[in-house]
GROMACS .gro file of C-alpha atoms in nm:
model
  387
    1MET     CA    1   1.216  -0.114   5.122
    2ARG     CA    2   1.346   0.142   4.876
    3SER     CA    3   1.646   0.174   4.690
    4THR     CA    4   1.730   0.330   4.369
    5SER     CA    5   2.094   0.168   4.342
    6GLY     CA    6   2.214  -0.132   4.144
    7MET     CA    7   2.091  -0.494   4.204
    8LEU     CA    8   2.309  -0.815   4.275
    9VAL     CA    9   2.147  -1.151   4.217
   10VAL     CA   10   2.285  -1.477   4.354
   11GLY     CA   11   2.110  -1.711   4.120
   12ASN     CA   12   2.138  -1.912   3.812
   13PRO     CA   13   2.238  -1.712   3.515
   14GLY     CA   14   2.049  -1.759   3.194
   15SER     CA   15   1.761  -1.925   3.415
   16ARG     CA   16   1.409  -1.797   3.352
   17ARG     CA   17   1.400  -1.624   3.696
   18THR     CA   18   1.716  -1.407   3.601
   19THR     CA   19   1.574  -1.320   3.275
   20LEU     CA   20   1.234  -1.205   3.390
   21LEU     CA   21   1.395  -1.006   3.662
   22THR     CA   22   1.637  -0.844   3.414
   23ALA     CA   23   1.342  -0.793   3.174
   24ALA     CA   24   1.129  -0.595   3.463
   25LEU     CA   25   1.434  -0.374   3.558
   26HIS     CA   26   1.475  -0.297   3.203
   27ARG     CA   27   1.127  -0.172   3.187
   28ALA     CA   28   1.168   0.035   3.519
   29GLY     CA   29   1.476   0.216   3.362
   30CYS     CA   30   1.702   0.044   3.584
   31PRO     CA   31   2.035  -0.119   3.524
   32ALA     CA   32   2.055  -0.511   3.473
   33PRO     CA   33   2.154  -0.679   3.776
   34ARG     CA   34   2.478  -0.823   3.845
   35VAL     CA   35   2.474  -1.180   3.857
   36LEU     CA   36   2.650  -1.378   4.097
   37SER     CA   37   2.619  -1.750   4.008
   38TRP     CA   38   2.540  -2.022   4.252
   39ARG     CA   39   2.824  -2.225   4.121
   40ALA     CA   40   3.053  -1.936   4.192
   41VAL     CA   41   2.933  -1.859   4.560
   42LEU     CA   42   2.931  -2.246   4.644
   43ALA     CA   43   3.263  -2.321   4.475
   44ASP     CA   44   3.463  -2.375   4.804
   45GLY     CA   45   3.182  -2.506   4.984
   46PRO     CA   46   2.856  -2.343   5.144
   47ALA     CA   47   3.055  -2.229   5.438
   48HIS     CA   48   3.231  -1.990   5.224
   49ALA     CA   49   2.973  -1.834   5.037
   50GLY     CA   50   3.007  -1.524   5.242
   51ALA     CA   51   3.353  -1.458   5.130
   52VAL     CA   52   3.267  -1.486   4.782
   53LEU     CA   53   3.002  -1.230   4.780
   54THR     CA   54   3.240  -1.011   5.026
   55GLU     CA   55   3.469  -1.004   4.756
   56ALA     CA   56   3.187  -0.905   4.516
   57LEU     CA   57   3.069  -0.624   4.728
   58ALA     CA   58   3.371  -0.476   4.762
   59THR     CA   59   3.433  -0.385   4.397
   60PRO     CA   60   3.406   0.032   4.329
   61GLY     CA   61   3.021   0.097   4.257
   62ALA     CA   62   2.908  -0.227   4.381
   63PRO     CA   63   2.532  -0.286   4.426
   64THR     CA   64   2.364  -0.195   4.733
   65LEU     CA   65   2.085  -0.445   4.728
   66VAL     CA   66   2.120  -0.803   4.745
   67ARG     CA   67   1.870  -1.080   4.621
   68ILE     CA   68   1.912  -1.433   4.694
   69ASP     CA   69   1.725  -1.629   4.421
   70SER     CA   70   1.621  -2.025   4.386
   71PRO     CA   71   1.909  -2.238   4.367
   72GLY     CA   72   1.708  -2.510   4.172
   73ASP     CA   73   1.730  -2.656   3.804
   74ASP     CA   74   2.107  -2.687   3.822
   75PRO     CA   75   2.264  -3.008   3.934
   76VAL     CA   76   2.596  -2.900   3.990
   77VAL     CA   77   2.472  -2.611   4.239
   78ASP     CA   78   2.251  -2.895   4.401
   79ARG     CA   79   2.566  -3.112   4.438
   80LEU     CA   80   2.764  -2.835   4.610
   81LEU     CA   81   2.449  -2.774   4.838
   82ARG     CA   82   2.487  -3.117   4.937
   83GLY     CA   83   2.870  -3.155   4.960
   84ALA     CA   84   2.820  -3.456   4.717
   85PRO     CA   85   3.099  -3.598   4.526
   86ARG     CA   86   2.889  -3.651   4.193
   87CYS     CA   87   2.550  -3.468   4.062
   88ALA     CA   88   2.254  -3.683   4.142
   89PRO     CA   89   2.095  -3.868   3.854
   90HIS     CA   90   1.807  -3.674   3.677
   91GLY     CA   91   1.480  -3.660   3.884
   92THR     CA   92   1.645  -3.774   4.202
   93ILE     CA   93   1.476  -3.620   4.526
   94THR     CA   94   1.775  -3.435   4.674
   95ALA     CA   95   1.618  -3.189   4.913
   96GLY     CA   96   1.705  -3.358   5.211
   97PRO     CA   97   1.873  -3.288   5.538
   98ALA     CA   98   2.212  -3.239   5.386
   99TRP     CA   99   2.100  -2.999   5.108
  100TYR     CA  100   1.887  -2.791   5.369
  101SER     CA  101   2.229  -2.775   5.583
  102GLY     CA  102   2.406  -2.645   5.298
  103PHE     CA  103   2.165  -2.402   5.166
  104THR     CA  104   2.099  -2.250   5.521
  105THR     CA  105   2.484  -2.213   5.559
  106ALA     CA  106   2.525  -2.058   5.240
  107ALA     CA  107   2.256  -1.808   5.293
  108ARG     CA  108   2.373  -1.728   5.657
  109GLY     CA  109   2.710  -1.654   5.509
  110LEU     CA  110   2.570  -1.419   5.232
  111GLY     CA  111   2.354  -1.230   5.480
  112ALA     CA  112   2.634  -1.156   5.738
  113ALA     CA  113   2.851  -1.057   5.412
  114ALA     CA  114   2.571  -0.829   5.284
  115ASP     CA  115   2.549  -0.671   5.638
  116SER     CA  116   2.918  -0.632   5.689
  117ALA     CA  117   2.912  -0.444   5.337
  118GLY     CA  118   2.637  -0.230   5.417
  119ALA     CA  119   2.406  -0.381   5.158
  120ARG     CA  120   2.037  -0.445   5.215
  121MET     CA  121   1.910  -0.816   5.143
  122THR     CA  122   1.563  -0.895   5.000
  123ALA     CA  123   1.532  -1.189   5.192
  124ASP     CA  124   1.608  -1.273   5.551
  125PRO     CA  125   1.859  -1.582   5.574
  126ASP     CA  126   1.684  -1.695   5.924
  127ASP     CA  127   1.332  -1.661   5.741
  128LEU     CA  128   1.491  -1.877   5.487
  129ALA     CA  129   1.568  -2.130   5.708
  130VAL     CA  130   1.217  -2.162   5.836
  131LEU     CA  131   1.049  -2.123   5.494
  132PHE     CA  132   1.274  -2.451   5.382
  133ASP     CA  133   1.165  -2.632   5.700
  134LYS     CA  134   0.811  -2.720   5.660
  135ALA     CA  135   0.750  -2.846   6.022
  136ALA     CA  136   0.911  -2.508   6.164
  137CYS     CA  137   0.708  -2.264   5.920
  138HIS     CA  138   0.376  -2.472   5.983
  139ALA     CA  139   0.482  -2.431   6.369
  140ARG     CA  140   0.551  -2.057   6.331
  141LEU     CA  141   0.191  -2.012   6.143
  142ALA     CA  142   0.003  -2.193   6.411
  143ALA     CA  143   0.168  -2.029   6.690
  144ALA     CA  144   0.013  -1.707   6.513
  145ASP     CA  145  -0.351  -1.859   6.483
  146ILE     CA  146  -0.303  -1.847   6.087
  147PRO     CA  147  -0.533  -2.135   5.971
  148VAL     CA  148  -0.305  -2.449   5.871
  149PRO     CA  149  -0.381  -2.805   5.829
  150ALA     CA  150  -0.312  -3.023   6.178
  151ALA     CA  151   0.019  -3.171   6.170
  152LEU     CA  152   0.071  -3.522   6.281
  153ASP     CA  153   0.352  -3.430   6.540
  154GLU     CA  154   0.365  -3.117   6.783
  155PRO     CA  155   0.709  -2.913   6.723
  156GLY     CA  156   1.003  -3.076   6.857
  157ILE     CA  157   0.887  -3.419   6.796
  158THR     CA  158   1.136  -3.643   6.621
  159ALA     CA  159   1.053  -3.742   6.243
  160VAL     CA  160   0.924  -4.061   6.167
  161ALA     CA  161   1.185  -4.293   6.065
  162GLY     CA  162   0.974  -4.480   5.856
  163TRP     CA  163   0.636  -4.673   5.761
  164HIS     CA  164   0.541  -4.846   6.097
  165GLU     CA  165   0.596  -4.520   6.294
  166VAL     CA  166   0.370  -4.335   6.057
  167ARG     CA  167   0.119  -4.614   6.091
  168ALA     CA  168   0.156  -4.599   6.441
  169ARG     CA  169   0.108  -4.227   6.485
  170LEU     CA  170  -0.166  -4.216   6.226
  171ARG     CA  171  -0.359  -4.471   6.459
  172ASP     CA  172  -0.288  -4.294   6.760
  173ARG     CA  173  -0.424  -3.977   6.618
  174GLY     CA  174  -0.722  -4.172   6.453
  175TRP     CA  175  -0.619  -4.012   6.119
  176SER     CA  176  -0.691  -4.203   5.785
  177ARG     CA  177  -0.624  -3.919   5.521
  178VAL     CA  178  -0.311  -3.717   5.534
  179PHE     CA  179  -0.026  -3.558   5.262
  180VAL     CA  180   0.307  -3.650   5.347
  181LYS     CA  181   0.572  -3.414   5.243
  182PRO     CA  182   0.953  -3.402   5.260
  183ALA     CA  183   1.036  -3.136   5.513
  184HIS     CA  184   1.308  -2.928   5.274
  185GLY     CA  185   1.148  -3.001   4.946
  186SER     CA  186   0.976  -2.778   4.688
  187SER     CA  187   0.766  -2.794   4.376
  188ALA     CA  188   0.573  -3.099   4.537
  189SER     CA  189   0.890  -3.311   4.506
  190GLY     CA  190   0.863  -3.644   4.708
  191VAL     CA  191   0.473  -3.532   4.813
  192LEU     CA  192   0.242  -3.804   4.884
  193ALA     CA  193  -0.145  -3.814   4.936
  194LEU     CA  194  -0.206  -4.134   5.169
  195GLN     CA  195  -0.517  -4.311   5.225
  196LEU     CA  196  -0.550  -4.563   5.482
  197ARG     CA  197  -0.879  -4.765   5.532
  198GLY     CA  198  -0.867  -4.958   5.841
  199GLN     CA  199  -0.576  -4.985   6.104
  200GLY     CA  200  -0.460  -5.355   6.136
  201THR     CA  201  -0.160  -5.485   5.944
  202GLY     CA  202  -0.258  -5.536   5.576
  203ALA     CA  203  -0.507  -5.307   5.605
  204ASP     CA  204  -0.609  -5.132   5.263
  205VAL     CA  205  -0.368  -4.832   5.199
  206LEU     CA  206  -0.311  -4.630   4.890
  207ALA     CA  207  -0.078  -4.347   4.826
  208ARG     CA  208  -0.064  -4.113   4.509
  209GLY     CA  209   0.211  -3.849   4.425
  210PRO     CA  210   0.416  -3.721   4.123
  211VAL     CA  211   0.680  -4.032   4.255
  212GLN     CA  212   0.758  -4.309   4.075
  213TRP     CA  213   1.038  -4.595   4.127
  214HIS     CA  214   1.375  -4.570   3.928
  215ASP     CA  215   1.675  -4.803   3.959
  216GLY     CA  216   1.537  -4.910   4.338
  217GLN     CA  217   1.487  -4.498   4.442
  218PRO     CA  218   1.185  -4.295   4.432
  219VAL     CA  219   1.240  -4.030   4.180
  220ASN     CA  220   1.035  -3.717   4.085
  221SER     CA  221   0.805  -3.746   3.795
  222LEU     CA  222   0.545  -3.547   3.620
  223ARG     CA  223   0.330  -3.842   3.607
  224ALA     CA  224   0.157  -3.939   3.915
  225GLY     CA  225   0.258  -4.278   4.062
  226VAL     CA  226   0.006  -4.512   4.259
  227PHE     CA  227   0.103  -4.701   4.527
  228ARG     CA  228  -0.130  -4.963   4.682
  229GLY     CA  229  -0.089  -5.189   4.980
  230ASP     CA  230   0.148  -5.222   5.301
  231LYS     CA  231   0.435  -5.368   5.115
  232GLU     CA  232   0.441  -5.069   4.833
  233VAL     CA  233   0.343  -4.804   5.043
  234GLY     CA  234   0.572  -4.914   5.324
  235ALA     CA  235   0.869  -4.937   5.081
  236LEU     CA  236   0.833  -4.562   4.940
  237ILE     CA  237   0.758  -4.412   5.304
  238ASP     CA  238   1.080  -4.595   5.412
  239ALA     CA  239   1.294  -4.452   5.110
  240LEU     CA  240   1.167  -4.126   5.170
  241ALA     CA  241   1.191  -4.102   5.563
  242PRO     CA  242   1.612  -4.005   5.561
  243GLN     CA  243   1.465  -3.678   5.367
  244ARG     CA  244   1.295  -3.608   5.730
  245LEU     CA  245   0.899  -3.614   5.662
  246HIS     CA  246   0.645  -3.361   5.766
  247ILE     CA  247   0.263  -3.493   5.761
  248GLU     CA  248  -0.038  -3.326   5.767
  249GLN     CA  249  -0.391  -3.416   5.796
  250TRP     CA  250  -0.617  -3.401   5.446
  251PHE     CA  251  -0.769  -3.063   5.382
  252PRO     CA  252  -1.057  -3.134   5.167
  253LYS     CA  253  -1.043  -2.866   4.855
  254LEU     CA  254  -1.325  -2.662   4.710
  255VAL     CA  255  -1.411  -2.846   4.349
  256LEU     CA  256  -1.496  -2.633   4.070
  257GLN     CA  257  -1.600  -2.773   3.734
  258GLY     CA  258  -1.477  -3.123   3.832
  259ARG     CA  259  -1.121  -3.009   3.947
  260ALA     CA  260  -0.993  -2.946   4.285
  261VAL     CA  261  -0.875  -2.588   4.319
  262ASP     CA  262  -0.631  -2.401   4.551
  263VAL     CA  263  -0.477  -2.057   4.518
  264ARG     CA  264  -0.116  -1.914   4.493
  265VAL     CA  265  -0.097  -1.567   4.629
  266LEU     CA  266   0.237  -1.343   4.560
  267VAL     CA  267   0.267  -1.096   4.848
  268VAL     CA  268   0.510  -0.834   4.809
  269ALA     CA  269   0.622  -0.644   5.100
  270GLY     CA  270   0.326  -0.710   5.294
  271ALA     CA  271   0.063  -0.662   4.995
  272ALA     CA  272  -0.106  -0.938   4.780
  273THR     CA  273  -0.009  -0.834   4.446
  274HIS     CA  274  -0.087  -1.154   4.211
  275ALA     CA  275  -0.308  -1.468   4.242
  276VAL     CA  276  -0.325  -1.769   4.039
  277VAL     CA  277  -0.589  -2.020   4.094
  278ARG     CA  278  -0.440  -2.390   4.038
  279THR     CA  279  -0.677  -2.675   3.909
  280SER     CA  280  -0.609  -3.042   3.934
  281HIS     CA  281  -0.788  -3.380   3.865
  282GLY     CA  282  -0.580  -3.510   4.135
  283SER     CA  283  -0.465  -3.389   4.497
  284VAL     CA  284  -0.155  -3.203   4.392
  285THR     CA  285  -0.208  -2.864   4.186
  286ASN     CA  286   0.134  -2.765   4.106
  287LEU     CA  287   0.116  -2.622   3.772
  288HIS     CA  288   0.455  -2.788   3.644
  289LEU     CA  289   0.279  -3.116   3.682
  290GLY     CA  290   0.058  -3.059   3.405
  291ASN     CA  291  -0.233  -2.896   3.613
  292ALA     CA  292  -0.396  -2.580   3.474
  293ARG     CA  293  -0.440  -2.246   3.565
  294GLY     CA  294  -0.810  -2.177   3.667
  295ASP     CA  295  -1.028  -1.874   3.624
  296VAL     CA  296  -1.000  -1.645   3.922
  297ALA     CA  297  -1.352  -1.460   3.834
  298ALA     CA  298  -1.521  -1.832   3.819
  299LEU     CA  299  -1.339  -1.895   4.187
  300ARG     CA  300  -1.449  -1.547   4.325
  301ALA     CA  301  -1.798  -1.587   4.196
  302ALA     CA  302  -1.846  -1.915   4.381
  303ILE     CA  303  -1.698  -1.812   4.727
  304GLY     CA  304  -1.826  -1.451   4.683
  305GLU     CA  305  -1.622  -1.140   4.752
  306PRO     CA  306  -1.586  -1.168   5.121
  307GLY     CA  307  -1.457  -1.520   5.058
  308TRP     CA  308  -1.184  -1.379   4.822
  309ARG     CA  309  -1.087  -1.104   5.050
  310ARG     CA  310  -1.053  -1.372   5.320
  311VAL     CA  311  -0.789  -1.594   5.092
  312LEU     CA  312  -0.593  -1.257   5.004
  313GLU     CA  313  -0.592  -1.151   5.403
  314VAL     CA  314  -0.504  -1.502   5.520
  315ALA     CA  315  -0.213  -1.502   5.270
  316GLU     CA  316  -0.088  -1.146   5.390
  317THR     CA  317  -0.123  -1.243   5.732
  318ALA     CA  318   0.103  -1.536   5.683
  319ALA     CA  319   0.357  -1.331   5.453
  320ARG     CA  320   0.374  -1.108   5.771
  321ARG     CA  321   0.507  -1.381   5.998
  322PHE     CA  322   0.836  -1.354   5.761
  323PRO     CA  323   0.856  -0.936   5.790
  324ARG     CA  324   1.214  -0.929   5.682
  325THR     CA  325   1.162  -1.126   5.350
  326HIS     CA  326   1.060  -0.864   5.070
  327THR     CA  327   0.866  -1.151   4.866
  328VAL     CA  328   0.688  -1.501   4.920
  329GLY     CA  329   0.432  -1.680   4.742
  330VAL     CA  330   0.143  -1.844   4.967
  331ASP     CA  331  -0.067  -2.128   4.902
  332VAL     CA  332  -0.386  -2.118   5.016
  333LEU     CA  333  -0.625  -2.411   5.038
  334VAL     CA  334  -1.002  -2.324   5.008
  335GLY     CA  335  -1.214  -2.576   5.171
  336ALA     CA  336  -1.482  -2.790   4.991
  337ARG     CA  337  -1.769  -2.602   5.180
  338ALA     CA  338  -1.655  -2.256   5.074
  339ALA     CA  339  -1.931  -2.226   4.799
  340SER     CA  340  -2.208  -2.278   5.069
  341SER     CA  341  -2.073  -2.120   5.390
  342GLY     CA  342  -2.329  -1.862   5.390
  343PRO     CA  343  -2.252  -1.541   5.631
  344GLN     CA  344  -1.962  -1.786   5.791
  345PRO     CA  345  -1.581  -1.705   5.677
  346ILE     CA  346  -1.497  -1.984   5.415
  347PRO     CA  347  -1.279  -2.238   5.545
  348VAL     CA  348  -0.895  -2.198   5.411
  349ALA     CA  349  -0.576  -2.294   5.536
  350VAL     CA  350  -0.225  -2.226   5.419
  351ALA     CA  351  -0.030  -2.535   5.285
  352GLU     CA  352   0.307  -2.362   5.191
  353VAL     CA  353   0.478  -2.038   5.240
  354ASN     CA  354   0.739  -2.042   4.929
  355ALA     CA  355   1.049  -1.816   4.954
  356PHE     CA  356   1.081  -1.846   4.586
  357GLY     CA  357   0.719  -1.850   4.488
  358ASP     CA  358   0.724  -1.571   4.226
  359LEU     CA  359   0.781  -1.768   3.913
  360LEU     CA  360   0.461  -1.693   3.766
  361PRO     CA  361   0.495  -1.566   3.382
  362ASN     CA  362   0.243  -1.373   3.223
  363LEU     CA  363   0.001  -1.348   3.506
  364PRO     CA  364  -0.189  -1.018   3.552
  365GLY     CA  365  -0.155  -0.827   3.881
  366LEU     CA  366  -0.420  -0.768   4.130
  367ARG     CA  367  -0.383  -0.398   4.150
  368CYS     CA  368  -0.199  -0.309   3.830
  369ARG     CA  369  -0.279  -0.615   3.548
  370GLU     CA  370   0.026  -0.472   3.313
  371HIS     CA  371   0.241  -0.550   3.611
  372ASP     CA  372   0.410  -0.919   3.618
  373THR     CA  373   0.520  -1.090   3.941
  374TYR     CA  374   0.891  -0.910   3.895
  375ASP     CA  375   0.734  -0.581   3.789
  376ALA     CA  376   0.539  -0.555   4.095
  377GLN     CA  377   0.860  -0.643   4.297
  378ILE     CA  378   1.083  -0.365   4.138
  379HIS     CA  379   0.815  -0.155   4.190
  380SER     CA  380   0.831  -0.208   4.564
  381LEU     CA  381   1.187  -0.189   4.549
  382THR     CA  382   1.278   0.126   4.396
  383GLY     CA  383   0.928   0.318   4.367
  384VAL     CA  384   0.958   0.323   4.006
  385PHE     CA  385   0.585   0.232   3.852
  386THR     CA  386   0.595   0.047   3.531
  387ALA     CA  387   0.327   0.165   3.300
   0.00000   0.00000   0.00000
C-alpha cells in the first residue's frame, strides 16, 4: 500500500495518537493529516458516519488515504458509540455489545464512503469487526492453525450468562485456571485471571484483575482487585457477563528475573517492525497498568535466536489473517518452558491481535532503530524513508 497523497484521520484531535502520527508525517516531509473527529463523525449516530466522511472527501484536494484511529479516551465518543443518553462515570467498563454495534456500524459506513470516493482505507471494516470480537478473532486464528490458548467454548456457542454457567462449563472441561475477558474490550478492561480449586459448591475460587467495585458496579482500576470465594467471584462474573465474555485456558508464561513476560509485536504491512517485552509480577502485563518494559536482549538470550524468530514469525502469521488491515499489534505469550525447550520450537500462543496496537512511544525499531511505530507506518504507506 503506497500513497503520496494526503491522509485523513478519523480520530480524536490532540490525542497522543494523532500527535505522534502528525510528527511522523512531518519527519517524512508529508503534509499534516486532516483530522476528522470521532465526535463529528458520530454526531448524528453511528449509522450516519459514512455521510460525514463523504462530505469531507468531496472537498477539492481531499486526501485519498483514510485512517481509522482509536475512538478511545473520550467519554463523549464512548457515549455516542453506545447510543447512551449520558456519559458513563470514569472507569466504567463500557465496551460491551452496544459499543461494539456502534463501532462496527460506524466503521462499515466509513469504509463504504471511502470506497465511493475512491479513497483507500488503512484498516478494513470487516477486519475491525473481527479484531474487536475476541471470540471471532480467536476462531479465525485457530482455524489457520496459529497457536492460541484453548477457548472454553467452540465458535457459535452462546456466551455464558453468569457465574453458575461459567463454573459448570469449567467443570465439563476439567479446567481450573482461565482468563475471563469481555469480548469487545481492550487495554485489559474487565479482564480477570481466575483459579478454581475443587468443583463443588463453595470450592475455593480466586480471581484477580484490574477491576474494583464502585457504587455497586465493576470498574476499571490501575490497582488489581482480588476476589475470593463463590459469593465475591460470582457477583463479579454476573456483573461482567452482559458485556459478553470470552474465556480462555490459562497459558503459563515464561518468568524472567521474577516477572512474567510476553511480547507486543507491531506488524506493519506484514512485517514485524517493533517489539516490546512487557513484564509483570502478576498475570496481566499491560503497560498502562504500571507494569514495566522488559529487556529484549535478555529475552532473546533466554529463548535463543530461533525462539525469538518464532515469536516474530507467529506474530506476522497472525497479522496475515487480516490482510486488508495495514497495521496490527500482536500480543505473543511465551511459554514457561521456552528457556529450556532445547531444539524443539518454543511454546508460544497469540493472546490478542490489536487493531490499535501501535501506541508504543519511544520504542526503537527492529530494522531501523530510529523509526518509531508511526515512522514505520508512514514509510510503508509513502515509501519515504525517515533517517
